Coordinates of C-alpha atoms in Angstrom, one line a residue:
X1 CA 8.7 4.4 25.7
X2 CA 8.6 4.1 21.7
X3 CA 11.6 7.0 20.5
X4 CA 12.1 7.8 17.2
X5 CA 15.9 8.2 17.4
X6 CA 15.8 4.4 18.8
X7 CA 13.8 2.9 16.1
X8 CA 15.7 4.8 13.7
X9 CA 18.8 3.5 15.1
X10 CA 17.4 0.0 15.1
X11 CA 16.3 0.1 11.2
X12 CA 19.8 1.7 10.3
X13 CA 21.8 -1.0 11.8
X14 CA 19.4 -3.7 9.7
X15 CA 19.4 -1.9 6.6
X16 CA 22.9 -1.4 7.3
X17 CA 23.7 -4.5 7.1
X18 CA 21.3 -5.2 4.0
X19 CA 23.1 -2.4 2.3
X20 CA 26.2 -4.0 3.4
X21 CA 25.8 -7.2 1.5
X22 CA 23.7 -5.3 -1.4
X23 CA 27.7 -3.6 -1.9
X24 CA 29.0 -7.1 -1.6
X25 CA 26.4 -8.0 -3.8
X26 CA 27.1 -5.1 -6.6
X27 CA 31.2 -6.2 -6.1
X28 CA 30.7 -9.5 -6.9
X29 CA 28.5 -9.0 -10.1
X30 CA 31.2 -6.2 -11.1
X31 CA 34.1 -8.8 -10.7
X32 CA 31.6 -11.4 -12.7
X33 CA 30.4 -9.0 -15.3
X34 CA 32.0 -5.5 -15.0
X35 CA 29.9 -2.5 -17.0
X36 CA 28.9 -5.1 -19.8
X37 CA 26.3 -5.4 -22.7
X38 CA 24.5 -8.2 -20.6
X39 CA 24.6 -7.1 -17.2
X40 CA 23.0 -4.0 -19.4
X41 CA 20.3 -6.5 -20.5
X42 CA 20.0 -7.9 -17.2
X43 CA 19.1 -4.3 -15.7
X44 CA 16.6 -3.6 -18.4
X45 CA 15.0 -7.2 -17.9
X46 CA 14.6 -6.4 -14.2
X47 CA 13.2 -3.3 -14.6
X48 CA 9.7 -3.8 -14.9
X49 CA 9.5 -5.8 -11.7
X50 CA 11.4 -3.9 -10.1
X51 CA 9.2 -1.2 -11.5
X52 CA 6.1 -3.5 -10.1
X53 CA 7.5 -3.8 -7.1
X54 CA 7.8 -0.1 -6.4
X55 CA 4.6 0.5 -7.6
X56 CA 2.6 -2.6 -6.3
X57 CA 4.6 -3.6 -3.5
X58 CA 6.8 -2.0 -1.3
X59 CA 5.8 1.6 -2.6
X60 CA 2.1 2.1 -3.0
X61 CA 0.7 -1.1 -1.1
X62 CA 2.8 -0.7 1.9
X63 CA 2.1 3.3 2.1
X64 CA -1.4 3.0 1.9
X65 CA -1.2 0.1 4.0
X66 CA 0.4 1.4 7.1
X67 CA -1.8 4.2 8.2
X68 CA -5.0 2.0 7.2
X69 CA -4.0 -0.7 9.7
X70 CA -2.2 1.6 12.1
X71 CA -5.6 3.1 12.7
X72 CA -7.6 0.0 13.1
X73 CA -5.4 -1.1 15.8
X74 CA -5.4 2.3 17.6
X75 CA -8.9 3.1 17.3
X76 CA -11.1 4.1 20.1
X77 CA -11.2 1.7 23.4
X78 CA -12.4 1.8 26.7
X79 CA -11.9 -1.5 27.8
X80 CA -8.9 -4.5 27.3
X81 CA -12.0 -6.8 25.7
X82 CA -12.3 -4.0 22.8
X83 CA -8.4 -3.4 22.2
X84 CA -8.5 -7.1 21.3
X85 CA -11.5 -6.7 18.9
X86 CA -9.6 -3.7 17.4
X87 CA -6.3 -6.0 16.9
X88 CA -8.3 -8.6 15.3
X89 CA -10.1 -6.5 12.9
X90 CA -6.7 -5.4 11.9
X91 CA -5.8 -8.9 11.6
X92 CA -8.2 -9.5 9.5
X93 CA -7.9 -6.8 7.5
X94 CA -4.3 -7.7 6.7
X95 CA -5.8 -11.8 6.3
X96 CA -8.3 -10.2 3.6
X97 CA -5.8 -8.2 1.5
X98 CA -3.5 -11.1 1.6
X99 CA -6.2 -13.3 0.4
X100 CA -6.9 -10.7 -2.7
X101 CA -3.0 -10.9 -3.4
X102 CA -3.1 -14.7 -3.6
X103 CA -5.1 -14.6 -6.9
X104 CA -4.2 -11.3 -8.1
X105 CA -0.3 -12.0 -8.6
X106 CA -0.4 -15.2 -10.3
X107 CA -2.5 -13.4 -13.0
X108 CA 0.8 -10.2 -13.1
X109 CA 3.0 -12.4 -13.6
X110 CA 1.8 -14.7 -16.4
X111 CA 0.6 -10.9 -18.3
X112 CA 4.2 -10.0 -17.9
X113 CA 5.8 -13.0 -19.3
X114 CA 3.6 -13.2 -22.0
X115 CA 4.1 -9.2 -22.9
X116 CA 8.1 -9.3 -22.3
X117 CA 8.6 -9.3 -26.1
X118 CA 6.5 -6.0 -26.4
X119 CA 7.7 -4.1 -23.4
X120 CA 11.5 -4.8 -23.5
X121 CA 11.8 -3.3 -27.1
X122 CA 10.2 -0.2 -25.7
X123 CA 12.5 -0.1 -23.1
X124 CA 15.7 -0.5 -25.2
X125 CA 15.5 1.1 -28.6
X126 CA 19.1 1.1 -28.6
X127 CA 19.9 -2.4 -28.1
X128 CA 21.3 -5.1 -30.9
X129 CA 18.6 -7.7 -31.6
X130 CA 21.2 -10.1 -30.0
X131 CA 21.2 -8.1 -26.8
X132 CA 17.7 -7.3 -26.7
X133 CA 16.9 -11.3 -27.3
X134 CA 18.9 -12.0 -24.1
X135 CA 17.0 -8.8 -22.1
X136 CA 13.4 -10.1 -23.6
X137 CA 14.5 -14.3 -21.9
X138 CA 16.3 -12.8 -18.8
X139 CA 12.6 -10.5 -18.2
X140 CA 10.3 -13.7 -18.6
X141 CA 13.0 -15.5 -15.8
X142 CA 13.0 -13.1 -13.4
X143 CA 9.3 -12.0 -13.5
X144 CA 7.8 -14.5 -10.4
X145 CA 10.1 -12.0 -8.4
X146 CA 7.2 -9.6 -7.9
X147 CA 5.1 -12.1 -6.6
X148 CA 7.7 -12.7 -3.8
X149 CA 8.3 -9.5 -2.7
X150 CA 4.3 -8.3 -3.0
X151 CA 4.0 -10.6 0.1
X152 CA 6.9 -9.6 1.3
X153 CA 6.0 -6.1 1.3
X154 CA 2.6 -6.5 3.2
X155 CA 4.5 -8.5 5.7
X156 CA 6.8 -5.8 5.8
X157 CA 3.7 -3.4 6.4
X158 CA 2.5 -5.4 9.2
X159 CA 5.7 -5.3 11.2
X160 CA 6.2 -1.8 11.0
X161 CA 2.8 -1.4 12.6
X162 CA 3.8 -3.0 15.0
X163 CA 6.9 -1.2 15.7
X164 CA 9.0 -4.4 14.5
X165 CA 11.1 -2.5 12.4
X166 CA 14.1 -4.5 12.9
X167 CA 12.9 -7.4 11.3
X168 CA 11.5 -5.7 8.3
X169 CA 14.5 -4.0 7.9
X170 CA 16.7 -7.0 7.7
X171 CA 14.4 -8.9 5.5
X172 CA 16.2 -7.5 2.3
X173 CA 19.7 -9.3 3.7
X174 CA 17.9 -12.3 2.2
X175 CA 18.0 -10.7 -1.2
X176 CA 21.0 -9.8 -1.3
X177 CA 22.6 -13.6 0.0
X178 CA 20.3 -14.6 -2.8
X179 CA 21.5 -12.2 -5.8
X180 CA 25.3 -13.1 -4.4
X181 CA 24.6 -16.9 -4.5
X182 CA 23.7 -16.8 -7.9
X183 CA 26.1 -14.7 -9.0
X184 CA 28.8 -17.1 -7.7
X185 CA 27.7 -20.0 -8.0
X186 CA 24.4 -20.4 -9.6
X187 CA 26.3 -19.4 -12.6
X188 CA 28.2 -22.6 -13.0
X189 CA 24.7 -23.8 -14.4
X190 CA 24.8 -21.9 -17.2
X191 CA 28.4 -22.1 -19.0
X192 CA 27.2 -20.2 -21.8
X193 CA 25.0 -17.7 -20.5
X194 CA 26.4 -16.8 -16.8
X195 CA 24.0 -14.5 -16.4
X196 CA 20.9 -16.4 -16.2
X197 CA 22.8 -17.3 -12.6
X198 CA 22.3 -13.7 -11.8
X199 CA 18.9 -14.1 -12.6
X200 CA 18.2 -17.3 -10.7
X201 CA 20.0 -15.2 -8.0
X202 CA 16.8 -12.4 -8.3
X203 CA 14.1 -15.1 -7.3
X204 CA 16.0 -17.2 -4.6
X205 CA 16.7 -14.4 -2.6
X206 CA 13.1 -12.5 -2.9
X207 CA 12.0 -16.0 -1.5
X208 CA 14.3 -15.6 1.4
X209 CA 13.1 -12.0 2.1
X210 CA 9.6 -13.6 2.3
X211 CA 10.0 -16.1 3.9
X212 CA 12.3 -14.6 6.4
X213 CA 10.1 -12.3 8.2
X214 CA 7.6 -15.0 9.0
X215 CA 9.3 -15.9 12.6
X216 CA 9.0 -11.9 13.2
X217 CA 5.5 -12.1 11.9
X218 CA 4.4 -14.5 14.2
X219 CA 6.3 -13.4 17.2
X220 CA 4.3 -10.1 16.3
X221 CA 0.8 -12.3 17.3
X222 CA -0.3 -12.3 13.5
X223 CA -1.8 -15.4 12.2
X224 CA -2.9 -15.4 8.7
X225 CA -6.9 -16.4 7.6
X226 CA -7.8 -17.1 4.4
X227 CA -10.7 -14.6 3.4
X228 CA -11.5 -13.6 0.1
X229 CA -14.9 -12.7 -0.1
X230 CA -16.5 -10.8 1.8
X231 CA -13.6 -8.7 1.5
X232 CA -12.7 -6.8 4.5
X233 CA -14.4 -3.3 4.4
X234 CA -11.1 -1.4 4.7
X235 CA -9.6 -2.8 1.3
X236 CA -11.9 -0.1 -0.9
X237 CA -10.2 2.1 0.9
X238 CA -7.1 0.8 0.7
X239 CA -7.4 0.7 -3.5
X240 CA -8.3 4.3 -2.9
X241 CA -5.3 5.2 -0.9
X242 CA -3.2 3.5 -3.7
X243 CA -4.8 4.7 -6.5
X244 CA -2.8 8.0 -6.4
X245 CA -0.2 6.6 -4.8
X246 CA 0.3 4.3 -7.9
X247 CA -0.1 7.2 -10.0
X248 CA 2.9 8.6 -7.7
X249 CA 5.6 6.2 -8.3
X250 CA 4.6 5.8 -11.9
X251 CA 5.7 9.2 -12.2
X252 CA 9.0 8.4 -10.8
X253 CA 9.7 5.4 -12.6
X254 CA 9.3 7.2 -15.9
X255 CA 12.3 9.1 -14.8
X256 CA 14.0 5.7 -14.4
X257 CA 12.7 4.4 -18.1
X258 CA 13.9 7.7 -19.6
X259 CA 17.4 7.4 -18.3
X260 CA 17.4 3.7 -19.1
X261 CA 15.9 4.4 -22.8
X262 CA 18.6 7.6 -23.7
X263 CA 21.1 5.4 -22.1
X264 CA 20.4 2.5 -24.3
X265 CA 21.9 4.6 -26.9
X266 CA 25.2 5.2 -25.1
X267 CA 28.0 2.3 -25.6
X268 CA 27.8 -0.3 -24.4
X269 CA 28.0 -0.1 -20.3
X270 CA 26.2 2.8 -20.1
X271 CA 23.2 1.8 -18.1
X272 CA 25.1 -0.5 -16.1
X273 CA 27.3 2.4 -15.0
X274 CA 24.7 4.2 -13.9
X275 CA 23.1 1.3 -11.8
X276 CA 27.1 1.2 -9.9
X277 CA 26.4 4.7 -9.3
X278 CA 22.8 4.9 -7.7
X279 CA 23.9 1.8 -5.5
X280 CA 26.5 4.2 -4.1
X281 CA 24.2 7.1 -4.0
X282 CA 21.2 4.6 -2.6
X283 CA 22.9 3.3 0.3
X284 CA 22.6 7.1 2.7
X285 CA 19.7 6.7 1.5
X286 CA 18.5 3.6 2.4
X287 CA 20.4 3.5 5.3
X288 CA 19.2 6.2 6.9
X289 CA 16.6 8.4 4.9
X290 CA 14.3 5.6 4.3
X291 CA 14.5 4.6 7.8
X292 CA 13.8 8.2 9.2
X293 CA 10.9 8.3 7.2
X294 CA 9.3 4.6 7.4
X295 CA 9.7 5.0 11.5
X296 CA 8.1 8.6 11.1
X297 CA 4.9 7.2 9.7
X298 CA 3.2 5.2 11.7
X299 CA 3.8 8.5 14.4
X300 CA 2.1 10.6 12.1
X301 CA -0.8 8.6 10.3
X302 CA -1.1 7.6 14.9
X303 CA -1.4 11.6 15.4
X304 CA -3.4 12.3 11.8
X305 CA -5.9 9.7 13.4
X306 CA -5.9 11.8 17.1
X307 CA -6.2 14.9 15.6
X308 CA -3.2 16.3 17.5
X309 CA -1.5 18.9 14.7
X310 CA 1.2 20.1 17.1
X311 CA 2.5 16.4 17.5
X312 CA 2.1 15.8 13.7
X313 CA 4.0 19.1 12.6
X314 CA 6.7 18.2 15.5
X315 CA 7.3 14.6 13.9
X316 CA 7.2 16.3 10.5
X317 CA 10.4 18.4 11.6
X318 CA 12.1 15.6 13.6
X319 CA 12.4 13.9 10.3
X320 CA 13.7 17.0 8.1
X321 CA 16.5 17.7 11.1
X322 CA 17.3 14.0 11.3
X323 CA 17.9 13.7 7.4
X324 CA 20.0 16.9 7.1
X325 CA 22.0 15.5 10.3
X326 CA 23.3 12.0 8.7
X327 CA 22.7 12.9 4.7
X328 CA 24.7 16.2 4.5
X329 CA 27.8 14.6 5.9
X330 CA 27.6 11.8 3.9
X331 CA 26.9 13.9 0.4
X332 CA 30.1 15.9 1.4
X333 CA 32.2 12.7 1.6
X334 CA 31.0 11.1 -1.3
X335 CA 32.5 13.8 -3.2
X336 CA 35.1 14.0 -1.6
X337 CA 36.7 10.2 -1.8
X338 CA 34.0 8.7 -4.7
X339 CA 36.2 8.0 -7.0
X340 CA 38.2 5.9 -4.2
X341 CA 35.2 4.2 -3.3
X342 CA 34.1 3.1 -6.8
X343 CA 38.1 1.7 -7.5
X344 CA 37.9 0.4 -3.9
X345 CA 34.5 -2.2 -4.3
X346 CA 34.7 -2.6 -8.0
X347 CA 37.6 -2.3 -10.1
X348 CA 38.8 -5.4 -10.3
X349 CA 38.1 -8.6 -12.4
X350 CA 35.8 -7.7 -15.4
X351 CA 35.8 -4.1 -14.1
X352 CA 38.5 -1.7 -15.0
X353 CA 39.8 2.0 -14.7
X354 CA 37.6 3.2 -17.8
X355 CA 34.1 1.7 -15.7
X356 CA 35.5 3.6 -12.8
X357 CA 35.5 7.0 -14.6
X358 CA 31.9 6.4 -16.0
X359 CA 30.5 5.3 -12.8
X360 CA 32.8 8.3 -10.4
X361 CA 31.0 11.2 -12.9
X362 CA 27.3 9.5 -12.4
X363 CA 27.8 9.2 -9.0
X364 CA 29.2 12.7 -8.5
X365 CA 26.1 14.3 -9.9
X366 CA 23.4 11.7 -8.7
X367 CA 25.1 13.3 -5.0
X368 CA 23.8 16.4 -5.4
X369 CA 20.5 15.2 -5.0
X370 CA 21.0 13.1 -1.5
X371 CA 19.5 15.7 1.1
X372 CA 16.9 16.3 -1.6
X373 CA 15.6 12.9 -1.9
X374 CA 16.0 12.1 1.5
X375 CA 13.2 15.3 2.1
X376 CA 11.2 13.9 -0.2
X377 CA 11.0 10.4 1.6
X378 CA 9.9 12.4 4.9
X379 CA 7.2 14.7 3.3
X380 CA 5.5 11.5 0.7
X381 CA 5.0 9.8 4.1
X382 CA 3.4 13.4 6.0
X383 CA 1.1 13.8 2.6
X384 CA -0.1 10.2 2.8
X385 CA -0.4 10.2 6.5
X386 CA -2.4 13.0 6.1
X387 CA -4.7 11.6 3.6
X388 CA -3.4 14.1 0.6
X389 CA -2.4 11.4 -1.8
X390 CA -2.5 13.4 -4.4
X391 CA 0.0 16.1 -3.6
X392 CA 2.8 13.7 -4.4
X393 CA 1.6 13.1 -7.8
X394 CA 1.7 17.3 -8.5
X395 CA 5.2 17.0 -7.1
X396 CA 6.3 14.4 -9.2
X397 CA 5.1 15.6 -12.5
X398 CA 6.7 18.8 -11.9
X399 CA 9.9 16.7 -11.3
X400 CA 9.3 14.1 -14.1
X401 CA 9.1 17.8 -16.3
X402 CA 12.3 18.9 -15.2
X403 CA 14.1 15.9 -15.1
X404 CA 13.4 14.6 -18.9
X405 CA 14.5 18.3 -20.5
X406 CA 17.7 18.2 -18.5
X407 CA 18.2 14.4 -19.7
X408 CA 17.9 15.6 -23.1
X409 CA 20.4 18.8 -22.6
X410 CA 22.9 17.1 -20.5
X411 CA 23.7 13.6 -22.1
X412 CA 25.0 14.9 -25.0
X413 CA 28.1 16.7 -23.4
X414 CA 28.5 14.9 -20.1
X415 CA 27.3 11.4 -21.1
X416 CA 26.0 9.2 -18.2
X417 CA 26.7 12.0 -15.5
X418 CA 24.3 14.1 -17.2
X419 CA 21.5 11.6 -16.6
X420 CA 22.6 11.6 -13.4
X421 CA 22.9 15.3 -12.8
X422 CA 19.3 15.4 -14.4
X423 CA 18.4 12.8 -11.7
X424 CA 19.4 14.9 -8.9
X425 CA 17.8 18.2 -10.0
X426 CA 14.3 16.3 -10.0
X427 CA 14.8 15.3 -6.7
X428 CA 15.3 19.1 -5.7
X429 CA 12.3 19.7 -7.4
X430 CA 10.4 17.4 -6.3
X431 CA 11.2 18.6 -2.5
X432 CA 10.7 22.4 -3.1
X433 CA 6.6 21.6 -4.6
X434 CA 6.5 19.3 -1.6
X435 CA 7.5 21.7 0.9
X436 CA 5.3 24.4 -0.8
X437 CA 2.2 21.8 -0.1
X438 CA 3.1 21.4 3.5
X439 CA 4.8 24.2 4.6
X440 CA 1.2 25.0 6.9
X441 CA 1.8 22.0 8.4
X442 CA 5.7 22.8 9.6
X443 CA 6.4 23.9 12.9
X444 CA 7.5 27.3 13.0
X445 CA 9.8 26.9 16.1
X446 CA 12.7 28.9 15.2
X447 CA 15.3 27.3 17.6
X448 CA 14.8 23.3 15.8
X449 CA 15.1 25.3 12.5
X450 CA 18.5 26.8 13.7
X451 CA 19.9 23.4 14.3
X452 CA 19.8 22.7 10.5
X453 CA 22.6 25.6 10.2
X454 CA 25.1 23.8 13.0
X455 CA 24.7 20.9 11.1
X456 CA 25.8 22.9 7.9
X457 CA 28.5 24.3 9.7
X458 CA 29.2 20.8 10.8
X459 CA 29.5 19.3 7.5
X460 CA 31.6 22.2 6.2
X461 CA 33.9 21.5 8.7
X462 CA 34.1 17.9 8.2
X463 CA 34.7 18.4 4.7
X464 CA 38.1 20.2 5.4
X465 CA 39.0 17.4 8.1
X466 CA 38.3 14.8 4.8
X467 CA 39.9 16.5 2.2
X468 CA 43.2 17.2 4.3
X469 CA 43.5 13.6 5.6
X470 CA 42.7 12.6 1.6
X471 CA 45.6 14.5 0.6
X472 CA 47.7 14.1 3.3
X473 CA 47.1 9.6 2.6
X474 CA 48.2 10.0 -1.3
X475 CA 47.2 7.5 -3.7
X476 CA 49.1 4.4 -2.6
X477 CA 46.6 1.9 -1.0
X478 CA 43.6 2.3 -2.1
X479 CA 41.6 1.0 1.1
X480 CA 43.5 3.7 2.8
X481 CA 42.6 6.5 0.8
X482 CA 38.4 5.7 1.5
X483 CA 39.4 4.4 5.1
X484 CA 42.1 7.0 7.0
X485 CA 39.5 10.1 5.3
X486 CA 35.9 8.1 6.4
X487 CA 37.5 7.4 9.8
X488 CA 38.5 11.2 10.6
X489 CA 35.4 12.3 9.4
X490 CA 33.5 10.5 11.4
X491 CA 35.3 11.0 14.5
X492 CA 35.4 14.8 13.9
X493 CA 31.6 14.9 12.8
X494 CA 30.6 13.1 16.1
X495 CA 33.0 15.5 18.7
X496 CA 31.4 18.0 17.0
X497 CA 27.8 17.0 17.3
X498 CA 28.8 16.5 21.0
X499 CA 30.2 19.9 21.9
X500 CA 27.4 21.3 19.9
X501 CA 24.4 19.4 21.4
X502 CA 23.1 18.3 17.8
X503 CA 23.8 14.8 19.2
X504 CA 21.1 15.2 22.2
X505 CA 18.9 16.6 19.7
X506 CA 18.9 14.0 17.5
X507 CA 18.9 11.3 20.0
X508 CA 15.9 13.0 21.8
X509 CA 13.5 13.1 18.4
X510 CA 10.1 11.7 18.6
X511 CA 10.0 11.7 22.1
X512 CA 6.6 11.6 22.8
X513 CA 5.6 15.0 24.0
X514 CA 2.9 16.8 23.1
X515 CA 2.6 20.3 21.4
X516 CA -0.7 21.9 21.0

């Protein structure tokens, strides 16, 4: 029996352990290069794959994928002989799109070497020509990296289909080992340029996350065909799916470029402060938000395809109750011992007490908008298992609205943590259209709604058990200070879920019972 709460808990502990090593990752490049003008070129080179990548890759492609190729495989069968024909037209469906993908990236990445002298400048407006020479070489270096991790993604896809979550989870670990690698000692190759280490660091470890899910992939009974043309029938409807979802996560990367642009303009740190910060803020989220969400939607695009509304709406509010349960707590005690946290991981080497104000005030504001984005996550995957791909595109643009107007009030008096702050609005915006557009679709049940104000009272509570132990530690060791508070809360948080049954409830979501 396939639970929720169990793949949850087996994606969390994976992407755990990738976010681990993506904070060892962000430590070691803060020791190497602190908040500096070209780890500030690096991050704008980056963007536009990373940019791809969202869009192309693990955003668009593998939402669209997912429910496409869930259904295939579920399908109607009467018999064991037409299960198999069901799992091989899957199969081939995946075979086909990977075929398409084999010719199509080649082509993105030589367009975006070629243009990297016309799309940096854009980017950066604010840069020196000596800085902005070093972002336009570092962007044509680091380009193939979409490439890698557009396979990488549909492998991804694939195992998640399957209910492998595990392995698709860990496959960013590689990444990370890659970035650290070059950051300490790929760097050694380039004596007047470290960076470019960094850089080499981007494509070695989007190779490992490729090629690391392969044992998974087979274990998972795929086996890759060559098949271009005819192309499988389901991949129109694939570039149909995608086409809004594209549109999407455009949308929310022109939040990104704005910040990056207006922070351009700040001294010289500024966008590197705030990437410090939304690693922080990222890492509840990836942790556990984006694993709530990627488990949920194969279980809803599975009961979108049955027709079965009561077990689509029940999935819908397992995932808002298991976001407010983990991401409230943790918004509470990032507030609470931030600062700590920052000094703790990076202030040391080329990163020192002025980079550790800058990034605490981004990282401050960017919490506000945790439980936010974490909703968001849950209700993108409801709209596309539904089939409304175009929901999250209204949503966005209302939140793309909001968010450039508050960049443009709030950066002038609080600097990087009004980009932030702007940042974390959108995401509340984003969440409140959202919930407008599917609020037909939510189970009424009072009594699961109710659990979202234990968990409040939960959180509020934990905050005073935090902010007494905070006080009560000082500020003598700083491993102590983030430590003895983190520890207490956590303990306290989990007696209290306990007493209160919020830990059966949680445990027991996506149990597989039906609700008509």
């Amino acid at each position: 029996m396939r639970r929720l709460a169990r793949d949850v808990l087996l994606m969390a502990v994976a992407t755990g352990i990738s976010r681990l090593f993506g904070l060892a990752r962000e430590a070691v490049i803060a020791d190497r290069f602190g908040a500096s003008a070209a780890y500030d070129a690096f991050l704008i080179a980056f963007f536009v794959p990373h940019f791809l990548r969202s869009l192309l890759a693990e955003g668009a492609l593998s939402m669209a994928f997912v429910p496409i190729y869930a259904r295939l495989r579920v399908g109607r069968r009467e018999t064991d002989a037409e299960g198999d024909a069901l799992r091989r037209d899957a199969d081939a469906f995946a075979s086909s799109l990977l075929s398409l993908l084999l010719v199509l990236f080649p082509l993105t990445v030589a367009v975006g070497v070629l243009l990297a002298p016309v799309y940096v400048p854009f980017l950066a407006s604010g840069f020196a020509p000596e800085k902005l020479d070093l972002a336009i070489a570092l962007a044509r270096f680091v380009f193939p990296f979409i490439a890698l991790v557009g396979f990488a993604a549909v492998f991804m896809g694939i195992l998640n289909a399957h209910h492998r979550f595990f392995a698709a989870s860990f496959a960013p670990v590689w990444f990370n080992i890659g970035m650290i690698v070059g950051a300490v000692a790929v760097t050694a190759v380039f004596p007047t340029q470290p960076i470019y280490g960094l850089a080499a660091g981007v494509l070695i470890g989007g190779a490992g996350q490729l090629l690391g899910q392969i044992p998974a992939l087979r274990a998972a009974g795929f086996r890759f065909r060559f098949q271009l043309f005819p192309l499988h029938p389901a991949i129109p409807e694939l570039a149909r799916r995608m086409a809004p979802a594209v549109l999407a996560l455009a949308v929310t990367q022109i939040n990104l470029l704005v910040d990056n642009k207006i922070a351009s303009h700040l001294p010289d740190g500024g966008i590197a402060s705030l990437q410090y910060a939304m690693r922080l803020f990222q890492l509840p989220l990836g942790v556990f938000a984006v694993s709530i969400a990627t488990a949920l939607l194969p279980r809803l695009s599975a009961a979108t395809a049955r027709g079965e509304r009561g077990l689509f709406s029940r999935h819908l509010v397992d995932g808002f109750v298991a976001s407010a349960f983990v991401l409230l707590p943790a918004a509470a005690g990032l507030l609470l011992v931030g600062r700590d946290v920052v000094r703790l991981l990076f202030e040391h080497g080329s990163f020192g007490p002025a980079d550790t104000a800058r990034t605490t005030g981004a990282l401050l504001a960017y919490v506000v908008g945790l439980l936010p984005y974490g909703l968001v996550y849950v209700q993108t995957r409801a709209c596309y298992a539904l089939g409304r791909t175009g929901l999250p595109v209204v949503a966005l643009a209302c939140a793309v609205a909001a968010n450039i107007g508050l960049d443009l009030a709030l950066v002038g008096p609080l600097r990087e943590a009004g980009l932030a702050l702007a940042t974390a609005i959108a995401g509340l915006v984003n969440a409140l259209v959202l919930f407008l557009f599917l609020r037909r679709a939510v189970d009424r049940d009072r009594r699961r709604w109710r659990e979202t104000g234990t968990i409040a009272v939960g959180t509020a509570l934990m905050a005073g058990v935090v902010f007494g132990i905070r006080r009560l530690v000082g500020d003598g060791s700083v491993a102590v200070a983030v430590a003895a508070p983190a520890a207490a809360g956590v303990l306290f948080y989990g007696v209290y879920a306990r007493l209160t049954g919020l830990w059966a409830l949680v445990t027991g979501l996506g149990e597989p019972k039906r609700t008509d």
